[in-house]
């Protein structure tokens, strides 16, 4: 039985204002970085989401003292008493989170060893941890795969190395940064991810005493240092949550002010939003998004690594594109299995077909691998209420948008997954005058 059941009475515009806080894709990583310091760290603008609870618990298991003021969004982390945690405790607490793999570098520096359980996460594509383990081996770590998980040690310490990623993976870039900052000597990371959340993590590590330079060709150089101290940092706002509410405003013909949103991290999304026919107004305190009336226009969208159109933006936007006049094409080049959520949309009346071929401007790495990674959306199609099950975090929020835009009643099961990355989404829906009821 999937946890979390929501009843949605759709067909009414979302109107009002909400606030977004720190990015889910940065905050847990900044929390892990606190392990590297010899003094306490303070992280501000922290959202109340399940991933923060999971990482707080994992840090506590390793002896980090946590003080979290949820109202103010301030997290204090004291790593002065870091110790080895039992693998069974880590496994039980981590659940489906994949964050334990990023503990490895900091724990190897602090304790000389690390344990990680089998890892879960959203089922949207291949995210092999071998990528991470090979990076740790290049730094000099020894990796032993056991039945219960993986034991990693570095009895002689870690040394800088040269790493070239086959793809600008965010997770692999984070792993390298968190490991390289205290490794002996120089580390060069080629073909690195340069997403805003990565740059914010670089800012965190630099505040701690790290020496990191980022070149224009996606090369990151790290000079290892002997000691890092705590940081005081405000997390950048969540650009994925911002785009999700923007798409919800467009799909429901609504008007939503997203306080805390930053324009600079969302340039590509804002361009597409405007081309589709949405309107927005950038203010000092956030961005207002609304449907200005008339027909929405179809679009051709190709996801890519930053500064391209973010993969996490496409799912909520697809819901809005079901209401556009004509054919829209979305080519997914980041994750190979991200269109599973469209089955529920078709059940609600959308006309979306998925294809194995690359339908974007260029061929991508999935084009010859039998993955359904392109979608054609025919619109506009009225959506009607249905019983649907949330497949993953972003797809789940997209289902929620569809239920809000649809005429009639929908029952959305598995909404607990949405808690992983959307702070107080029920409260925000109610603030936007949505007719929603939590049934379980």
Short mmCIF file of C-alpha atoms in Angstrom, two decimals:
data_model
loop_
_atom_site.label_atom_id
_atom_site.label_comp_id
_atom_site.label_asym_id
_atom_site.label_seq_id
_atom_site.Cartn_x
_atom_site.Cartn_y
_atom_site.Cartn_z
CA UNK A 1 0.00 0.00 0.00
CA UNK A 2 1.41 3.36 -1.02
CA UNK A 3 1.29 5.94 1.79
CA UNK A 4 -0.47 9.28 1.50
CA UNK A 5 -3.85 9.84 -0.17
CA UNK A 6 -5.10 13.20 -1.38
CA UNK A 7 -8.51 14.12 -2.76
CA UNK A 8 -8.45 16.98 -5.25
CA UNK A 9 -11.44 18.83 -6.61
CA UNK A 10 -9.98 20.37 -9.76
CA UNK A 11 -10.97 22.97 -12.28
CA UNK A 12 -10.28 26.10 -10.24
CA UNK A 13 -7.36 28.50 -10.77
CA UNK A 14 -4.55 28.63 -8.22
CA UNK A 15 -4.36 32.19 -6.92
CA UNK A 16 -2.35 33.77 -4.12
CA UNK A 17 1.20 33.71 -2.86
CA UNK A 18 3.61 31.19 -1.36
CA UNK A 19 7.28 31.17 -0.32
CA UNK A 20 10.07 28.86 -1.43
CA UNK A 21 13.12 28.28 0.75
CA UNK A 22 16.44 26.55 0.15
CA UNK A 23 16.97 24.09 -2.69
CA UNK A 24 16.45 20.40 -2.01
CA UNK A 25 19.37 19.73 -4.37
CA UNK A 26 21.74 21.82 -2.23
CA UNK A 27 20.66 21.70 1.42
CA UNK A 28 21.35 17.97 2.13
CA UNK A 29 24.78 18.26 0.45
CA UNK A 30 25.67 21.35 2.48
CA UNK A 31 24.65 19.44 5.61
CA UNK A 32 27.04 16.62 4.67
CA UNK A 33 29.81 19.18 4.06
CA UNK A 34 29.55 20.19 7.73
CA UNK A 35 31.22 16.83 8.54
CA UNK A 36 34.44 18.21 7.06
CA UNK A 37 34.70 21.12 9.52
CA UNK A 38 36.43 21.21 12.88
CA UNK A 39 33.97 23.82 14.18
CA UNK A 40 30.15 24.12 14.00
CA UNK A 41 28.32 25.22 10.85
CA UNK A 42 25.13 27.24 10.42
CA UNK A 43 22.89 26.68 7.39
CA UNK A 44 20.05 29.15 6.79
CA UNK A 45 16.99 29.19 4.52
CA UNK A 46 16.48 25.47 5.20
CA UNK A 47 13.12 23.98 4.10
CA UNK A 48 11.10 21.53 6.18
CA UNK A 49 11.30 18.50 3.88
CA UNK A 50 11.86 14.81 4.48
CA UNK A 51 15.33 14.79 2.94
CA UNK A 52 16.48 17.23 5.65
CA UNK A 53 15.08 14.88 8.30
CA UNK A 54 16.86 11.89 6.73
CA UNK A 55 20.24 13.63 6.58
CA UNK A 56 19.81 15.06 10.09
CA UNK A 57 19.21 11.54 11.35
CA UNK A 58 22.23 10.14 9.50
CA UNK A 59 24.44 12.93 10.83
CA UNK A 60 23.16 12.28 14.36
CA UNK A 61 24.02 8.59 13.98
CA UNK A 62 27.58 9.72 13.27
CA UNK A 63 27.73 11.91 16.39
CA UNK A 64 26.91 15.29 14.86
CA UNK A 65 24.84 17.50 17.17
CA UNK A 66 21.84 19.00 15.33
CA UNK A 67 19.79 22.03 16.33
CA UNK A 68 17.04 22.83 13.80
CA UNK A 69 14.78 25.86 14.13
CA UNK A 70 12.15 24.96 11.54
CA UNK A 71 10.25 28.24 11.89
CA UNK A 72 13.31 30.34 11.09
CA UNK A 73 14.80 27.75 8.75
CA UNK A 74 18.13 27.72 10.61
CA UNK A 75 20.15 24.54 11.07
CA UNK A 76 23.18 24.34 13.40
CA UNK A 77 25.52 21.36 13.00
CA UNK A 78 28.36 20.55 15.41
CA UNK A 79 30.65 17.78 14.07
CA UNK A 80 33.21 17.85 16.89
CA UNK A 81 32.28 14.34 18.11
CA UNK A 82 32.02 12.43 14.81
CA UNK A 83 32.13 8.64 15.17
CA UNK A 84 31.43 5.50 13.16
CA UNK A 85 27.78 4.51 12.94
CA UNK A 86 26.43 0.96 12.72
CA UNK A 87 25.51 -0.06 9.17
CA UNK A 88 22.14 -1.43 10.28
CA UNK A 89 21.24 1.91 11.83
CA UNK A 90 22.29 3.76 8.66
CA UNK A 91 20.27 1.36 6.50
CA UNK A 92 17.16 1.69 8.67
CA UNK A 93 17.32 5.48 8.76
CA UNK A 94 18.28 6.16 5.13
CA UNK A 95 15.26 4.37 3.70
CA UNK A 96 15.10 5.10 -0.04
CA UNK A 97 17.45 8.09 0.11
CA UNK A 98 20.64 8.02 -1.93
CA UNK A 99 22.38 10.65 0.18
CA UNK A 100 24.56 8.18 2.24
CA UNK A 101 26.95 7.78 -0.72
CA UNK A 102 28.00 11.43 -0.29
CA UNK A 103 29.02 10.79 3.32
CA UNK A 104 31.94 8.67 2.13
CA UNK A 105 34.55 11.33 1.35
CA UNK A 106 33.99 13.38 4.54
CA UNK A 107 33.91 10.25 6.73
CA UNK A 108 37.09 8.89 5.15
CA UNK A 109 38.80 12.16 6.06
CA UNK A 110 37.39 12.22 9.59
CA UNK A 111 37.45 8.51 10.52
CA UNK A 112 39.43 6.67 7.86
CA UNK A 113 36.41 4.52 6.96
CA UNK A 114 32.77 4.66 5.91
CA UNK A 115 29.83 2.25 5.65
CA UNK A 116 26.91 2.69 3.28
CA UNK A 117 23.83 0.48 2.78
CA UNK A 118 22.09 -0.43 -0.45
CA UNK A 119 20.75 2.78 -1.96
CA UNK A 120 17.27 3.67 -3.19
CA UNK A 121 15.88 6.85 -4.71
CA UNK A 122 13.31 7.79 -7.33
CA UNK A 123 12.98 5.25 -10.15
CA UNK A 124 13.52 7.65 -13.03
CA UNK A 125 16.65 6.24 -14.57
CA UNK A 126 20.00 4.60 -14.01
CA UNK A 127 21.99 6.20 -11.18
CA UNK A 128 24.70 3.58 -10.54
CA UNK A 129 26.74 4.08 -7.38
CA UNK A 130 29.69 2.44 -9.16
CA UNK A 131 30.29 5.92 -10.59
CA UNK A 132 30.83 7.17 -7.03
CA UNK A 133 32.84 4.16 -5.91
CA UNK A 134 35.23 4.47 -8.84
CA UNK A 135 35.81 8.12 -7.95
CA UNK A 136 36.66 7.15 -4.37
CA UNK A 137 39.04 4.47 -5.65
CA UNK A 138 40.82 7.09 -7.76
CA UNK A 139 41.44 9.07 -4.58
CA UNK A 140 43.03 5.95 -3.07
CA UNK A 141 40.13 4.41 -1.14
CA UNK A 142 39.62 0.67 -0.84
CA UNK A 143 36.07 -0.51 -1.53
CA UNK A 144 34.68 -3.82 -0.22
CA UNK A 145 31.15 -4.84 -1.24
CA UNK A 146 29.44 -6.84 1.48
CA UNK A 147 25.99 -8.44 1.72
CA UNK A 148 24.66 -5.66 3.94
CA UNK A 149 26.26 -2.82 2.02
CA UNK A 150 29.66 -1.36 1.23
CA UNK A 151 32.70 -0.80 3.46
CA UNK A 152 35.19 1.84 2.33
CA UNK A 153 38.47 2.69 4.01
CA UNK A 154 41.53 4.82 3.40
CA UNK A 155 44.20 3.72 5.89
CA UNK A 156 46.89 5.91 4.30
CA UNK A 157 44.65 8.87 3.51
CA UNK A 158 43.29 10.21 0.23
CA UNK A 159 45.33 11.82 -2.55
CA UNK A 160 44.37 14.25 -5.29
CA UNK A 161 43.77 12.83 -8.74
CA UNK A 162 42.54 13.60 -12.25
CA UNK A 163 38.95 12.60 -12.96
CA UNK A 164 37.12 12.93 -16.27
CA UNK A 165 33.40 12.33 -16.17
CA UNK A 166 31.75 10.75 -19.24
CA UNK A 167 28.73 12.96 -18.51
CA UNK A 168 28.41 16.10 -16.31
CA UNK A 169 26.81 14.19 -13.43
CA UNK A 170 25.69 16.32 -10.50
CA UNK A 171 26.13 13.51 -7.98
CA UNK A 172 29.61 12.58 -9.24
CA UNK A 173 30.67 16.24 -9.14
CA UNK A 174 29.41 16.56 -5.55
CA UNK A 175 31.25 13.38 -4.58
CA UNK A 176 34.48 14.67 -6.08
CA UNK A 177 34.21 18.07 -4.39
CA UNK A 178 33.42 16.64 -0.95
CA UNK A 179 36.36 14.25 -1.24
CA UNK A 180 38.94 16.48 -2.96
CA UNK A 181 38.85 19.45 -0.58
CA UNK A 182 40.89 17.61 2.07
CA UNK A 183 42.73 15.13 -0.17
CA UNK A 184 46.50 15.60 -0.34
CA UNK A 185 47.62 17.55 -3.41
CA UNK A 186 45.71 18.70 -6.48
CA UNK A 187 42.50 17.33 -8.00
CA UNK A 188 41.31 18.12 -11.50
CA UNK A 189 37.72 17.29 -12.42
CA UNK A 190 36.92 17.45 -16.13
CA UNK A 191 33.42 17.65 -17.65
CA UNK A 192 31.98 18.64 -14.27
CA UNK A 193 28.39 19.66 -13.58
CA UNK A 194 28.07 23.42 -13.01
CA UNK A 195 24.44 23.70 -11.87
CA UNK A 196 23.64 26.61 -9.52
CA UNK A 197 23.39 24.11 -6.65
CA UNK A 198 26.93 22.91 -7.41
CA UNK A 199 28.19 26.49 -7.39
CA UNK A 200 26.44 27.07 -4.07
CA UNK A 201 28.17 23.98 -2.66
CA UNK A 202 31.47 25.41 -3.92
CA UNK A 203 30.63 28.62 -2.03
CA UNK A 204 29.97 26.59 1.14
CA UNK A 205 33.28 24.74 0.84
CA UNK A 206 35.18 27.94 0.10
CA UNK A 207 33.74 29.49 3.26
CA UNK A 208 35.12 26.46 5.11
CA UNK A 209 38.63 27.11 3.78
CA UNK A 210 38.69 25.08 0.57
CA UNK A 211 40.56 26.26 -2.52
CA UNK A 212 38.40 25.60 -5.60
CA UNK A 213 38.47 27.17 -9.06
CA UNK A 214 35.94 26.60 -11.83
CA UNK A 215 37.00 27.07 -15.45
CA UNK A 216 34.70 27.97 -18.35
CA UNK A 217 35.23 24.54 -19.96
CA UNK A 218 33.58 22.62 -17.08
CA UNK A 219 36.91 21.87 -15.42
CA UNK A 220 37.15 22.23 -11.63
CA UNK A 221 40.50 22.42 -9.84
CA UNK A 222 40.75 21.71 -6.11
CA UNK A 223 43.84 22.25 -3.97
CA UNK A 224 43.57 20.01 -0.94
CA UNK A 225 43.95 21.63 2.49
CA UNK A 226 44.79 20.13 5.89
CA UNK A 227 41.84 21.57 7.79
CA UNK A 228 38.40 23.03 7.17
CA UNK A 229 36.23 25.00 9.59
CA UNK A 230 32.49 25.50 9.91
CA UNK A 231 30.49 27.78 7.62
CA UNK A 232 27.61 30.25 7.88
CA UNK A 233 25.58 30.11 4.69
CA UNK A 234 22.10 30.84 3.32
CA UNK A 235 21.02 28.19 0.79
CA UNK A 236 19.98 29.39 -2.66
CA UNK A 237 16.22 29.15 -3.32
CA UNK A 238 14.73 26.04 -4.88
CA UNK A 239 14.40 26.69 -8.62
CA UNK A 240 12.63 23.36 -9.17
CA UNK A 241 9.87 24.15 -6.70
CA UNK A 242 9.57 27.63 -8.21
CA UNK A 243 9.09 26.19 -11.72
CA UNK A 244 6.60 23.64 -10.39
CA UNK A 245 4.33 26.33 -8.95
CA UNK A 246 4.78 28.41 -12.11
CA UNK A 247 3.62 25.48 -14.24
CA UNK A 248 0.71 24.90 -11.86
CA UNK A 249 -0.36 28.54 -12.27
CA UNK A 250 -0.22 28.15 -16.06
CA UNK A 251 -2.04 24.80 -16.21
CA UNK A 252 -4.88 26.01 -13.94
CA UNK A 253 -5.11 29.46 -15.56
CA UNK A 254 -4.11 30.94 -12.23
CA UNK A 255 -1.93 33.69 -10.75
CA UNK A 256 0.77 32.78 -8.21
CA UNK A 257 3.43 34.92 -6.53
CA UNK A 258 6.43 32.78 -5.56
CA UNK A 259 8.28 34.68 -2.85
CA UNK A 260 11.98 33.91 -2.55
CA UNK A 261 12.39 32.91 -6.21
CA UNK A 262 15.49 34.19 -8.05
CA UNK A 263 15.48 35.11 -11.72
CA UNK A 264 19.18 34.43 -12.41
CA UNK A 265 18.92 30.68 -11.77
CA UNK A 266 15.82 30.30 -13.94
CA UNK A 267 16.63 32.16 -17.15
CA UNK A 268 16.08 29.18 -19.45
CA UNK A 269 12.79 28.22 -17.79
CA UNK A 270 11.50 31.78 -17.91
CA UNK A 271 12.23 32.00 -21.64
CA UNK A 272 10.23 28.82 -22.34
CA UNK A 273 7.44 29.89 -19.98
CA UNK A 274 7.07 33.13 -21.94
CA UNK A 275 7.20 31.37 -25.34
CA UNK A 276 4.41 29.03 -24.28
CA UNK A 277 2.26 32.04 -23.44
CA UNK A 278 2.74 32.41 -19.71
CA UNK A 279 3.34 35.79 -18.12
CA UNK A 280 5.70 36.62 -15.27
CA UNK A 281 6.90 39.64 -13.34
CA UNK A 282 10.27 39.60 -11.57
CA UNK A 283 10.10 41.44 -8.25
CA UNK A 284 12.63 42.12 -5.51
CA UNK A 285 10.92 39.58 -3.25
CA UNK A 286 10.17 36.88 -5.83
CA UNK A 287 8.50 36.17 -9.17
CA UNK A 288 4.79 36.37 -10.01
CA UNK A 289 3.57 33.83 -12.59
CA UNK A 290 0.15 33.91 -14.27
CA UNK A 291 -1.92 32.84 -17.25
CA UNK A 292 -2.74 36.04 -19.17
CA UNK A 293 -5.71 34.54 -21.03
CA UNK A 294 -6.01 33.28 -24.58
CA UNK A 295 -4.49 30.13 -26.05
CA UNK A 296 -1.19 28.67 -24.90
CA UNK A 297 1.36 28.00 -27.63
CA UNK A 298 3.09 24.68 -28.31
CA UNK A 299 6.82 24.37 -27.71
CA UNK A 300 9.83 22.24 -28.57
CA UNK A 301 11.83 21.60 -25.41
CA UNK A 302 15.07 19.70 -24.96
CA UNK A 303 16.34 19.05 -21.46
CA UNK A 304 20.04 19.38 -20.78
CA UNK A 305 22.59 20.05 -18.07
CA UNK A 306 22.93 23.64 -16.85
CA UNK A 307 22.58 26.17 -18.40
CA UNK A 308 20.13 24.15 -20.49
CA UNK A 309 16.48 23.41 -19.68
CA UNK A 310 16.56 21.45 -16.42
CA UNK A 311 15.20 17.90 -16.49
CA UNK A 312 13.22 18.54 -13.29
CA UNK A 313 11.36 21.37 -15.03
CA UNK A 314 9.96 19.28 -17.88
CA UNK A 315 7.47 17.14 -15.97
CA UNK A 316 5.35 19.97 -14.52
CA UNK A 317 5.63 21.90 -17.80
CA UNK A 318 4.29 18.91 -19.76
CA UNK A 319 1.02 19.23 -17.85
CA UNK A 320 0.69 22.86 -18.98
CA UNK A 321 1.57 21.84 -22.55
CA UNK A 322 -1.47 19.54 -22.65
CA UNK A 323 -3.46 22.79 -22.75
CA UNK A 324 -1.42 24.37 -25.59
CA UNK A 325 -2.86 24.71 -29.11
CA UNK A 326 -0.98 22.25 -31.36
CA UNK A 327 1.88 19.78 -31.07
CA UNK A 328 4.63 20.15 -28.46
CA UNK A 329 7.78 18.02 -28.39
CA UNK A 330 9.88 17.27 -25.32
CA UNK A 331 13.22 15.50 -25.72
CA UNK A 332 14.68 14.20 -22.44
CA UNK A 333 18.47 13.87 -22.55
CA UNK A 334 19.37 13.71 -18.83
CA UNK A 335 17.40 10.70 -17.49
CA UNK A 336 16.40 7.84 -19.75
CA UNK A 337 13.17 6.87 -17.96
CA UNK A 338 11.35 10.08 -17.10
CA UNK A 339 8.15 9.85 -19.10
CA UNK A 340 6.43 7.15 -17.07
CA UNK A 341 4.34 9.84 -15.43
CA UNK A 342 2.57 10.55 -18.75
CA UNK A 343 0.50 7.35 -18.49
CA UNK A 344 -1.57 8.93 -15.72
CA UNK A 345 -1.99 12.11 -17.75
CA UNK A 346 -3.32 10.11 -20.70
CA UNK A 347 -5.73 8.40 -18.30
CA UNK A 348 -6.98 11.90 -17.41
CA UNK A 349 -7.60 12.81 -21.05
CA UNK A 350 -4.22 14.05 -22.31
CA UNK A 351 -2.86 12.91 -25.68
CA UNK A 352 0.83 12.17 -25.13
CA UNK A 353 2.85 9.70 -27.15
CA UNK A 354 6.36 8.64 -26.18
CA UNK A 355 9.08 7.55 -28.60
CA UNK A 356 12.46 5.87 -28.55
CA UNK A 357 13.83 8.25 -31.18
CA UNK A 358 15.56 11.57 -30.44
CA UNK A 359 12.94 14.14 -31.44
CA UNK A 360 14.92 17.18 -30.33
CA UNK A 361 17.42 19.26 -32.22
CA UNK A 362 20.30 16.81 -31.71
CA UNK A 363 20.82 13.11 -31.12
CA UNK A 364 21.55 12.22 -27.49
CA UNK A 365 23.18 9.34 -25.61
CA UNK A 366 19.81 7.54 -25.28
CA UNK A 367 18.96 7.58 -28.99
CA UNK A 368 20.24 4.08 -29.81
CA UNK A 369 19.45 2.45 -26.46
CA UNK A 370 15.76 1.58 -26.73
CA UNK A 371 14.59 4.10 -24.12
CA UNK A 372 11.35 6.05 -24.44
CA UNK A 373 12.89 9.47 -23.98
CA UNK A 374 10.92 11.73 -26.35
CA UNK A 375 7.30 12.83 -26.01
CA UNK A 376 4.80 14.47 -28.35
CA UNK A 377 1.93 16.30 -26.65
CA UNK A 378 -1.21 17.11 -28.67
CA UNK A 379 -3.41 19.87 -27.31
CA UNK A 380 -5.45 21.36 -26.03
CA UNK A 381 -7.16 18.43 -24.33
CA UNK A 382 -9.57 18.84 -21.43
CA UNK A 383 -8.41 16.88 -18.38
CA UNK A 384 -10.82 14.99 -16.14
CA UNK A 385 -10.44 13.66 -12.62
CA UNK A 386 -9.06 10.15 -12.05
CA UNK A 387 -7.50 7.88 -9.44
CA UNK A 388 -3.71 8.05 -9.89
CA UNK A 389 -0.60 6.85 -8.05
CA UNK A 390 2.48 9.01 -7.59
CA UNK A 391 5.51 7.39 -9.32
CA UNK A 392 8.32 9.65 -8.05
CA UNK A 393 8.93 13.09 -6.56
CA UNK A 394 8.73 15.33 -9.65
CA UNK A 395 6.30 13.14 -11.55
CA UNK A 396 4.13 13.11 -8.45
CA UNK A 397 3.91 16.88 -8.28
CA UNK A 398 3.07 16.87 -11.99
CA UNK A 399 0.18 14.48 -11.26
CA UNK A 400 -0.95 16.88 -8.58
CA UNK A 401 -0.91 19.76 -11.08
CA UNK A 402 -2.97 17.68 -13.51
CA UNK A 403 -5.51 16.91 -10.80
CA UNK A 404 -5.76 20.62 -9.96
CA UNK A 405 -6.30 21.51 -13.63
CA UNK A 406 -8.79 18.70 -14.32
CA UNK A 407 -12.54 18.96 -14.06
CA UNK A 408 -13.97 16.72 -11.38
CA UNK A 409 -12.50 14.80 -8.47
CA UNK A 410 -9.14 13.02 -8.40
CA UNK A 411 -7.65 10.76 -5.75
CA UNK A 412 -3.88 10.99 -5.75
CA UNK A 413 -2.15 8.16 -3.88
CA UNK A 414 1.44 8.19 -2.66
CA UNK A 415 1.69 11.94 -2.00
CA UNK A 416 4.11 11.29 0.88
CA UNK A 417 6.78 11.13 -1.83
CA UNK A 418 6.10 14.81 -2.55
CA UNK A 419 7.09 15.67 1.04
CA UNK A 420 10.65 14.72 0.12
CA UNK A 421 11.16 17.88 -1.90
CA UNK A 422 8.21 20.27 -1.45
CA UNK A 423 7.96 22.03 1.89
CA UNK A 424 4.43 22.14 3.34
CA UNK A 425 2.87 21.58 -0.08
CA UNK A 426 -0.55 21.01 1.49
CA UNK A 427 -0.42 24.35 3.29
CA UNK A 428 0.71 26.06 0.11
CA UNK A 429 -2.11 24.50 -1.90
CA UNK A 430 -4.61 25.76 0.64
CA UNK A 431 -3.01 29.22 0.54
CA UNK A 432 -3.59 29.19 -3.23
CA UNK A 433 -7.30 28.39 -2.77
CA UNK A 434 -7.01 24.80 -4.00
CA UNK A 435 -9.78 22.39 -3.00
CA UNK A 436 -7.69 19.56 -1.54
CA UNK A 437 -8.25 17.15 1.34
CA UNK A 438 -5.67 14.80 2.86
CA UNK A 439 -7.43 11.46 3.38
CA UNK A 440 -4.46 9.42 4.66
#
